[in-house]
mmCIF file of C-alpha atoms in Angstrom:
data_model
loop_
_atom_site.group_PDB
_atom_site.id
_atom_site.type_symbol
_atom_site.label_atom_id
_atom_site.label_comp_id
_atom_site.label_asym_id
_atom_site.label_seq_id
_atom_site.Cartn_x
_atom_site.Cartn_y
_atom_site.Cartn_z
ATOM 1 C CA MET A 552 53.231 -2.358 -103.452
ATOM 2 C CA ARG A 553 50.742 -4.154 -102.041
ATOM 3 C CA LYS A 554 48.915 -5.355 -105.280
ATOM 4 C CA ILE A 555 51.881 -6.846 -106.448
ATOM 5 C CA PHE A 556 52.694 -8.881 -102.539
ATOM 6 C CA PHE A 557 48.922 -10.323 -102.925
ATOM 7 C CA GLY A 558 49.793 -11.305 -105.917
ATOM 8 C CA VAL A 559 53.075 -13.292 -104.955
ATOM 9 C CA LEU A 560 51.495 -14.197 -101.964
ATOM 10 C CA SER A 561 48.861 -15.975 -104.569
ATOM 11 C CA LEU A 562 50.637 -17.259 -106.784
ATOM 12 C CA SER A 563 53.158 -18.852 -103.737
ATOM 13 C CA LEU A 564 49.798 -20.268 -102.237
ATOM 14 C CA VAL A 565 49.121 -21.844 -105.734
ATOM 15 C CA VAL A 566 52.649 -23.498 -106.407
ATOM 16 C CA ILE A 567 53.036 -24.856 -102.135
ATOM 17 C CA PHE A 568 49.280 -26.377 -101.944
ATOM 18 C CA ASN A 569 49.390 -27.537 -105.743
ATOM 19 C CA PRO A 570 50.877 -30.847 -104.935
ATOM 20 C CA LEU A 571 48.362 -31.722 -102.446
ATOM 21 C CA VAL A 572 46.009 -31.270 -104.578
ATOM 22 C CA VAL A 573 47.579 -33.590 -106.796
ATOM 23 C CA LYS A 574 48.216 -35.872 -104.428
ATOM 24 C CA ALA A 575 44.450 -35.223 -103.196
ATOM 25 C CA GLU A 576 43.432 -38.535 -105.093
ATOM 26 C CA ASN A 577 46.200 -40.714 -104.283
ATOM 27 C CA LEU A 578 44.482 -40.512 -100.643
ATOM 28 C CA LYS A 579 42.953 -43.032 -98.266
ATOM 29 C CA ILE A 580 40.843 -42.249 -95.072
ATOM 30 C CA GLY A 581 40.028 -44.959 -93.265
ATOM 31 C CA ILE A 582 37.923 -44.933 -89.727
ATOM 32 C CA VAL A 583 37.908 -46.984 -86.572
ATOM 33 C CA ASP A 584 35.554 -46.450 -84.165
ATOM 34 C CA PHE A 585 37.344 -46.721 -80.381
ATOM 35 C CA GLN A 586 34.069 -47.649 -78.254
ATOM 36 C CA ARG A 587 32.774 -50.313 -80.630
ATOM 37 C CA ALA A 588 36.619 -51.834 -79.941
ATOM 38 C CA LEU A 589 37.097 -51.795 -76.369
ATOM 39 C CA ASN A 590 33.607 -53.975 -76.339
ATOM 40 C CA GLU A 591 35.033 -56.175 -78.676
ATOM 41 C CA VAL A 592 38.007 -56.902 -77.758
ATOM 42 C CA ASN A 593 38.618 -60.336 -75.886
ATOM 43 C CA GLU A 594 40.740 -57.459 -73.026
ATOM 44 C CA GLY A 595 38.016 -55.222 -72.360
ATOM 45 C CA LYS A 596 35.396 -58.241 -72.661
ATOM 46 C CA THR A 597 37.145 -59.880 -70.063
ATOM 47 C CA ALA A 598 38.008 -56.358 -68.265
ATOM 48 C CA LYS A 599 34.527 -55.793 -68.026
ATOM 49 C CA ALA A 600 33.341 -58.542 -67.029
ATOM 50 C CA ARG A 601 35.851 -58.412 -63.663
ATOM 51 C CA LEU A 602 34.327 -54.822 -62.841
ATOM 52 C CA LYS A 603 31.061 -56.229 -63.577
ATOM 53 C CA ALA A 604 31.769 -59.422 -61.510
ATOM 54 C CA GLU A 605 33.267 -56.719 -58.430
ATOM 55 C CA PHE A 606 30.326 -53.605 -58.772
ATOM 56 C CA GLU A 607 28.096 -56.414 -57.913
ATOM 57 C CA GLU A 608 30.331 -57.688 -54.678
ATOM 58 C CA LYS A 609 29.513 -54.631 -53.779
ATOM 59 C CA GLN A 610 26.211 -53.414 -54.149
ATOM 60 C CA ARG A 611 26.019 -56.677 -52.579
ATOM 61 C CA SER A 612 27.844 -55.385 -50.093
ATOM 62 C CA LEU A 613 26.318 -51.681 -50.009
ATOM 63 C CA THR A 614 22.129 -53.443 -49.920
ATOM 64 C CA ALA A 615 23.503 -55.192 -46.935
ATOM 65 C CA LYS A 616 24.564 -51.862 -44.882
ATOM 66 C CA GLN A 617 20.893 -50.302 -46.173
ATOM 67 C CA ASN A 618 18.755 -53.415 -44.977
ATOM 68 C CA GLU A 619 20.679 -53.114 -41.695
ATOM 69 C CA LEU A 620 20.222 -49.387 -42.284
ATOM 70 C CA ASN A 621 16.169 -50.376 -42.249
ATOM 71 C CA THR A 622 16.237 -51.914 -39.740
ATOM 72 C CA LEU A 623 17.460 -49.499 -37.017
ATOM 73 C CA LYS A 624 15.365 -47.605 -38.475
ATOM 74 C CA ASP A 625 11.903 -49.500 -38.167
ATOM 75 C CA ASN A 626 13.349 -50.453 -34.991
ATOM 76 C CA LEU A 627 13.703 -46.464 -34.125
ATOM 77 C CA GLN A 628 10.318 -45.423 -34.670
ATOM 78 C CA LYS A 629 9.046 -48.973 -33.127
ATOM 79 C CA GLN A 630 10.005 -47.664 -29.873
ATOM 80 C CA ALA A 631 10.174 -43.923 -30.139
ATOM 81 C CA THR A 632 7.205 -43.920 -27.774
ATOM 82 C CA ALA A 633 8.577 -45.643 -25.304
ATOM 83 C CA LEU A 634 12.464 -45.016 -25.693
ATOM 84 C CA SER A 635 13.432 -42.247 -23.327
ATOM 85 C CA LYS A 636 14.013 -38.911 -24.508
ATOM 86 C CA GLU A 637 17.933 -39.434 -24.142
ATOM 87 C CA ALA A 638 17.745 -43.285 -25.571
ATOM 88 C CA LEU A 639 15.528 -42.309 -27.991
ATOM 89 C CA GLN A 640 18.433 -39.697 -29.485
ATOM 90 C CA GLN A 641 21.321 -41.382 -29.100
ATOM 91 C CA LYS A 642 19.664 -44.386 -31.455
ATOM 92 C CA GLU A 643 18.953 -41.774 -33.594
ATOM 93 C CA LYS A 644 22.391 -39.974 -33.951
ATOM 94 C CA GLU A 645 23.832 -44.360 -34.300
ATOM 95 C CA TYR A 646 21.037 -43.975 -37.697
ATOM 96 C CA ARG A 647 22.380 -40.651 -38.414
ATOM 97 C CA ASP A 648 26.360 -41.934 -38.381
ATOM 98 C CA LYS A 649 24.798 -45.350 -40.619
ATOM 99 C CA PHE A 650 23.621 -42.897 -42.977
ATOM 100 C CA VAL A 651 26.574 -40.977 -43.007
ATOM 101 C CA GLU A 652 28.197 -43.497 -43.399
ATOM 102 C CA LEU A 653 26.533 -45.724 -46.305
ATOM 103 C CA GLN A 654 26.497 -42.224 -48.267
ATOM 104 C CA LYS A 655 31.260 -42.261 -47.847
ATOM 105 C CA THR A 656 30.668 -46.248 -48.166
ATOM 106 C CA LEU A 657 28.903 -45.213 -51.780
ATOM 107 C CA GLY A 658 30.582 -42.596 -52.619
ATOM 108 C CA GLN A 659 34.007 -43.799 -52.428
ATOM 109 C CA PHE A 660 32.688 -47.602 -53.997
ATOM 110 C CA GLN A 661 31.854 -45.023 -57.003
ATOM 111 C CA LYS A 662 34.986 -43.126 -57.170
ATOM 112 C CA GLU A 663 36.901 -46.494 -57.274
ATOM 113 C CA MET A 664 34.681 -48.006 -59.650
ATOM 114 C CA ALA A 665 35.274 -45.195 -62.246
ATOM 115 C CA THR A 666 38.908 -45.217 -61.261
ATOM 116 C CA LYS A 667 39.336 -48.340 -62.214
ATOM 117 C CA GLU A 668 37.024 -48.316 -65.645
ATOM 118 C CA GLY A 669 39.287 -45.463 -66.598
ATOM 119 C CA GLU A 670 42.689 -47.445 -66.290
ATOM 120 C CA ILE A 671 41.758 -50.546 -68.096
ATOM 121 C CA THR A 672 39.799 -48.091 -70.771
ATOM 122 C CA LYS A 673 43.108 -45.906 -71.219
ATOM 123 C CA ASN A 674 45.698 -49.183 -71.869
ATOM 124 C CA ILE A 675 43.432 -50.939 -73.890
ATOM 125 C CA ILE A 676 43.067 -47.308 -76.149
ATOM 126 C CA VAL A 677 46.758 -47.181 -75.828
ATOM 127 C CA LYS A 678 46.603 -50.677 -77.883
ATOM 128 C CA LEU A 679 44.443 -50.864 -80.314
ATOM 129 C CA LYS A 680 45.904 -46.459 -80.752
ATOM 130 C CA GLN A 681 49.201 -49.129 -81.783
ATOM 131 C CA VAL A 682 47.090 -51.412 -83.275
ATOM 132 C CA THR A 683 45.444 -48.483 -85.501
ATOM 133 C CA SER A 684 48.953 -47.850 -86.160
ATOM 134 C CA GLU A 685 50.622 -50.612 -87.590
ATOM 135 C CA ILE A 686 47.416 -51.187 -89.609
ATOM 136 C CA GLY A 687 47.873 -47.811 -91.088
ATOM 137 C CA LYS A 688 50.964 -48.319 -91.851
ATOM 138 C CA ASN A 689 51.467 -51.760 -93.410
ATOM 139 C CA GLU A 690 48.304 -51.084 -95.803
ATOM 140 C CA SER A 691 49.290 -47.710 -96.557
ATOM 141 C CA PHE A 692 46.333 -45.374 -95.330
ATOM 142 C CA THR A 693 47.040 -41.471 -95.082
ATOM 143 C CA MET A 694 44.613 -40.755 -92.712
ATOM 144 C CA ILE A 695 42.733 -42.619 -89.916
ATOM 145 C CA PHE A 696 39.897 -40.720 -87.593
ATOM 146 C CA GLU A 697 38.470 -42.153 -84.715
ATOM 147 C CA LYS A 698 34.605 -42.443 -85.543
ATOM 148 C CA SER A 699 33.100 -42.416 -81.540
ATOM 149 C CA GLN A 700 33.883 -39.618 -80.762
ATOM 150 C CA ASP A 701 32.389 -37.101 -82.627
ATOM 151 C CA THR A 702 34.947 -35.565 -84.414
ATOM 152 C CA LEU A 703 33.929 -37.049 -87.683
ATOM 153 C CA VAL A 704 31.784 -35.470 -89.881
ATOM 154 C CA TYR A 705 30.932 -37.383 -92.592
ATOM 155 C CA ALA A 706 33.302 -39.853 -94.646
ATOM 156 C CA PRO A 707 31.953 -42.012 -97.242
ATOM 157 C CA ALA A 708 35.138 -42.607 -98.945
ATOM 158 C CA ALA A 709 36.395 -44.070 -96.141
ATOM 159 C CA GLU A 710 36.878 -47.268 -95.105
ATOM 160 C CA ASP A 711 36.265 -48.959 -91.551
ATOM 161 C CA VAL A 712 39.074 -50.660 -90.600
ATOM 162 C CA THR A 713 37.084 -51.402 -86.785
ATOM 163 C CA GLY A 714 36.939 -54.666 -87.499
ATOM 164 C CA LYS A 715 40.903 -55.338 -88.349
ATOM 165 C CA VAL A 716 42.433 -53.521 -85.776
ATOM 166 C CA ILE A 717 39.886 -55.781 -83.535
ATOM 167 C CA ALA A 718 41.704 -58.618 -85.071
ATOM 168 C CA LYS A 719 44.574 -57.576 -85.346
ATOM 169 C CA PHE A 720 44.281 -57.263 -81.090
ATOM 170 C CA ASN A 721 43.262 -60.299 -80.429
ATOM 171 C CA GLY A 722 45.292 -61.998 -83.049
ATOM 172 C CA ARG A 723 48.314 -60.884 -80.366
#
């Protein structure tokens, strides 16, 4: 009974998957590197420049606060022997408060920049996927794999469509 079952199962699998073997020679496989595309499409370049300008502006603000904190620390060290115990404690508290504020501001800044970069990247990736799908349909690709996510291990016969995706994306 088991032999008959496995025999029928084996025969069924051969019959079911036989068309796939025949069609395998008609496969057209492509690859796309979204990381490269993100860096090369005009929208990505513009967004990157905008983020860089915002980063530099915020960095200048943080540097100014850091310089102010360093000046406060230097003054505190110079005046430590001349100040009363209460005045010294007050200056130390002021320094600690400003230090904590700077650390908090830095954390918020890093979180804000990461969030903005993530949103911009996500929006461009969605558009890149649409363009890649259009190229896949228009040029009769069976599959297009994304290259930069380390999901594609080997693809000698795959056509890299990244350049086409970039050109079509920028042409919109």
